[in-house]
XYZ file of N, CA and C in Angstrom:
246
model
N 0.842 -1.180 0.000
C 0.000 0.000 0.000
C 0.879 1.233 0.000
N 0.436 2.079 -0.665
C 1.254 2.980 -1.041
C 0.000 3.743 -1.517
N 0.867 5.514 -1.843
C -0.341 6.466 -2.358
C -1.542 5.640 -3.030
N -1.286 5.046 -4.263
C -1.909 4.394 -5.235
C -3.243 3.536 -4.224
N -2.601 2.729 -3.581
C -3.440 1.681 -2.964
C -4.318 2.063 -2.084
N -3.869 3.161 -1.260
C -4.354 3.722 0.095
C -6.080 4.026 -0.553
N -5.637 5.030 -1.707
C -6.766 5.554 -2.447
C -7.504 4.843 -3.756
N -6.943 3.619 -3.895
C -7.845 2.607 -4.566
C -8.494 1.925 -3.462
N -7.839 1.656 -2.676
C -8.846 0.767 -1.147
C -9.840 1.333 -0.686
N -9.620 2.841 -0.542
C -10.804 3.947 -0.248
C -11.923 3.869 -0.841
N -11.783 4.215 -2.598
C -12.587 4.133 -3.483
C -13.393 2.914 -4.112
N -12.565 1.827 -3.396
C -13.246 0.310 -3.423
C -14.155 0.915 -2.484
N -14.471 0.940 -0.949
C -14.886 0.749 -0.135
C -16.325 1.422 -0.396
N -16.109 2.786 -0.728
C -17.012 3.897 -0.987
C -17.472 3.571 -2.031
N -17.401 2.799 -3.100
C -18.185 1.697 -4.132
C -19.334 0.755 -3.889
N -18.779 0.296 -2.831
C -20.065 -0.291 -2.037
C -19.718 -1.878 -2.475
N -17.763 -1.956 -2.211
C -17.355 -3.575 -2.434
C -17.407 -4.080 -1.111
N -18.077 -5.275 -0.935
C -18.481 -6.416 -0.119
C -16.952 -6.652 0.761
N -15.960 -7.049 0.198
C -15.189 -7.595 0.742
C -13.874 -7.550 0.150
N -12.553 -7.160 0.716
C -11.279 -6.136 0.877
C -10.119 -6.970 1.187
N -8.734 -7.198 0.926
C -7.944 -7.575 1.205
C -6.859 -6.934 1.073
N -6.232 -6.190 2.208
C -5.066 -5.176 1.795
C -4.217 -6.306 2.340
N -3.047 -6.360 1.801
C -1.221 -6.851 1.338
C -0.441 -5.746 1.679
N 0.232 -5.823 2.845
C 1.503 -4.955 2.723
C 2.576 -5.192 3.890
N 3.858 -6.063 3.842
C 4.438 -6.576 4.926
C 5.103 -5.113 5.986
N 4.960 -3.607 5.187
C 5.605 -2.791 5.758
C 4.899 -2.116 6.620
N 5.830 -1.165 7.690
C 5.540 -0.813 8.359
C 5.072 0.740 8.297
N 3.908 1.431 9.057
C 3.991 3.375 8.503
C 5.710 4.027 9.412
N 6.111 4.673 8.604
C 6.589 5.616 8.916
C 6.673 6.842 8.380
N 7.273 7.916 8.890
C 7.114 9.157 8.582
C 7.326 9.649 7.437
N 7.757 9.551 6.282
C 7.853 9.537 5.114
C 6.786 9.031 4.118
N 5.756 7.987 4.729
C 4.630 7.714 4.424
C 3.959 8.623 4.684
N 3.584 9.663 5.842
C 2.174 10.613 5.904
C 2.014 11.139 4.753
N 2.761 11.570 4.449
C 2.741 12.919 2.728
C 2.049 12.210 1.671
N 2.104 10.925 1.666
C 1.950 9.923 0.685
C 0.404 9.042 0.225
N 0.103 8.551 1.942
C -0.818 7.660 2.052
C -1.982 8.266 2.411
N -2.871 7.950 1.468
C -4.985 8.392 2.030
C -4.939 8.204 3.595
N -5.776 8.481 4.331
C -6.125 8.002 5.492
C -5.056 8.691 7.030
N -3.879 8.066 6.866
C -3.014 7.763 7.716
C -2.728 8.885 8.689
N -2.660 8.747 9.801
C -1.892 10.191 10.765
C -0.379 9.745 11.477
N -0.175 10.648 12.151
C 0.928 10.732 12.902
C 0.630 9.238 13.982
N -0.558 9.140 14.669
C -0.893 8.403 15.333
C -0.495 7.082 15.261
N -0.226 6.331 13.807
C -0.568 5.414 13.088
C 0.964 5.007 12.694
N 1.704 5.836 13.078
C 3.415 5.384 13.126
C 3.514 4.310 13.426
N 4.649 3.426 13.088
C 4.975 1.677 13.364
C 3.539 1.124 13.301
N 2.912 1.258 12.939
C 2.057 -0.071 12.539
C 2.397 -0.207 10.903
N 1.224 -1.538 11.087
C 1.670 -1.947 9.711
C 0.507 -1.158 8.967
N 0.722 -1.172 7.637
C 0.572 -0.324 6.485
C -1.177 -0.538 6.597
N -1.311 -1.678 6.514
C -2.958 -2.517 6.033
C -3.395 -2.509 7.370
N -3.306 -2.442 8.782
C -3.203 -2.372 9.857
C -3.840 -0.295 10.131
N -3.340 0.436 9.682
C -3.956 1.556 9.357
C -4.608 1.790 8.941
N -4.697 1.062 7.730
C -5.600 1.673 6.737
C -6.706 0.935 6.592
N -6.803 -0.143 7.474
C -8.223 -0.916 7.532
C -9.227 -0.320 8.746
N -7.628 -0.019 9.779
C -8.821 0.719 10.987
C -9.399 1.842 10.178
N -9.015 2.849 9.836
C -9.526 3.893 8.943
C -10.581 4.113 7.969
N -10.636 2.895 7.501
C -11.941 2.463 6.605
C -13.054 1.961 7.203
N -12.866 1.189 8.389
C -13.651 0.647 9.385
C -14.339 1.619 10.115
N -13.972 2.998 10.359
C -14.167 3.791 11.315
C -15.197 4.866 10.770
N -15.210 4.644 9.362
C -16.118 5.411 8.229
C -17.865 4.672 8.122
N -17.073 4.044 8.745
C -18.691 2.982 9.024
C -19.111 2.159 7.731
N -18.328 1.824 6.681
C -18.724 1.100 5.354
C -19.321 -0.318 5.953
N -19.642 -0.801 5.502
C -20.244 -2.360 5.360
C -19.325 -3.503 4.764
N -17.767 -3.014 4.304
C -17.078 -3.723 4.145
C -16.598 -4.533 4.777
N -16.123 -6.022 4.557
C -15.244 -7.008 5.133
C -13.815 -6.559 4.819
N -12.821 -5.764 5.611
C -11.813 -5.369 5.236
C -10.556 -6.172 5.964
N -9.962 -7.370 5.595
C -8.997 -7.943 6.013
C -7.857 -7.767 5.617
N -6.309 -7.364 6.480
C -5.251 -7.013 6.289
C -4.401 -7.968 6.441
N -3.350 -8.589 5.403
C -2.711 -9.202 5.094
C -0.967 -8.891 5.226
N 0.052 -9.086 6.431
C 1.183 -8.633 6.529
C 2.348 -9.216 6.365
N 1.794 -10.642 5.660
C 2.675 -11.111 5.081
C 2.850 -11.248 3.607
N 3.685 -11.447 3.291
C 4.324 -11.660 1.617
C 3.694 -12.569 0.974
N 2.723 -12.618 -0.277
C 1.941 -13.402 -1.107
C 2.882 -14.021 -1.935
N 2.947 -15.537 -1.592
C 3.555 -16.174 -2.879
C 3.070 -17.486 -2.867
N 3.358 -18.338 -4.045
C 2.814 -19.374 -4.708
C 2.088 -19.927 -3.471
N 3.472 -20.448 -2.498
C 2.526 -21.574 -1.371
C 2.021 -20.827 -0.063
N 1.925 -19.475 -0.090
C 0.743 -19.108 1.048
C -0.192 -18.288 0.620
N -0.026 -18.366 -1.123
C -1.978 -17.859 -1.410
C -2.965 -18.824 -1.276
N -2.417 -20.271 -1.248
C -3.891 -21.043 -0.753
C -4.128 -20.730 0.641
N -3.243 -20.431 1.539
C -3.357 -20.208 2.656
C -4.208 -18.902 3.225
N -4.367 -18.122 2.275
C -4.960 -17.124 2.479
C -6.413 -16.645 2.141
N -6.862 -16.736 2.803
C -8.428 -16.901 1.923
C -8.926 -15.562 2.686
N -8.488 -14.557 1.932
C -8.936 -13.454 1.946
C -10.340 -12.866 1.915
């Protein structure tokens, strides 16, 4: 998640999509505020999808928004049932 994502996740949500899966093993830091939809000072060291799900959650959508902080590859996308 990054600028791009922060504000495609947003605009999913406010679409009126059912159900959300943010990906991002990193952590916010300060170089992120300038960058990312949502995010505050508050929201330092957490993880990326970890922010930005409370944030979407707090808007009151009807979304299923699950955050994902580990790394997607071959053998833990079955594992993930987003």
């Amino acid at each position: 998640l990054g600028r791009t994502g922060s504000l495609v996740a947003e605009s999913l949500v406010r679409s009126g999509i059912q159900t959300l899966a943010l990906v991002d093993p990193d952590f916010l830091e300060p170089s992120n505020l300038a960058e990312m939809a949502l995010v505050t000072e508050a929201d330092l060291g957490q993880h990326k999808v970890t922010a930005i799900a409370k944030h979407l959650r707090q808007q009151g959508w009807p979304a299923k928004i699950t955050g994902i902080t580990h790394p997607i590859t071959h053998n833990t996308a079955r594992q993930t049932d987003a």
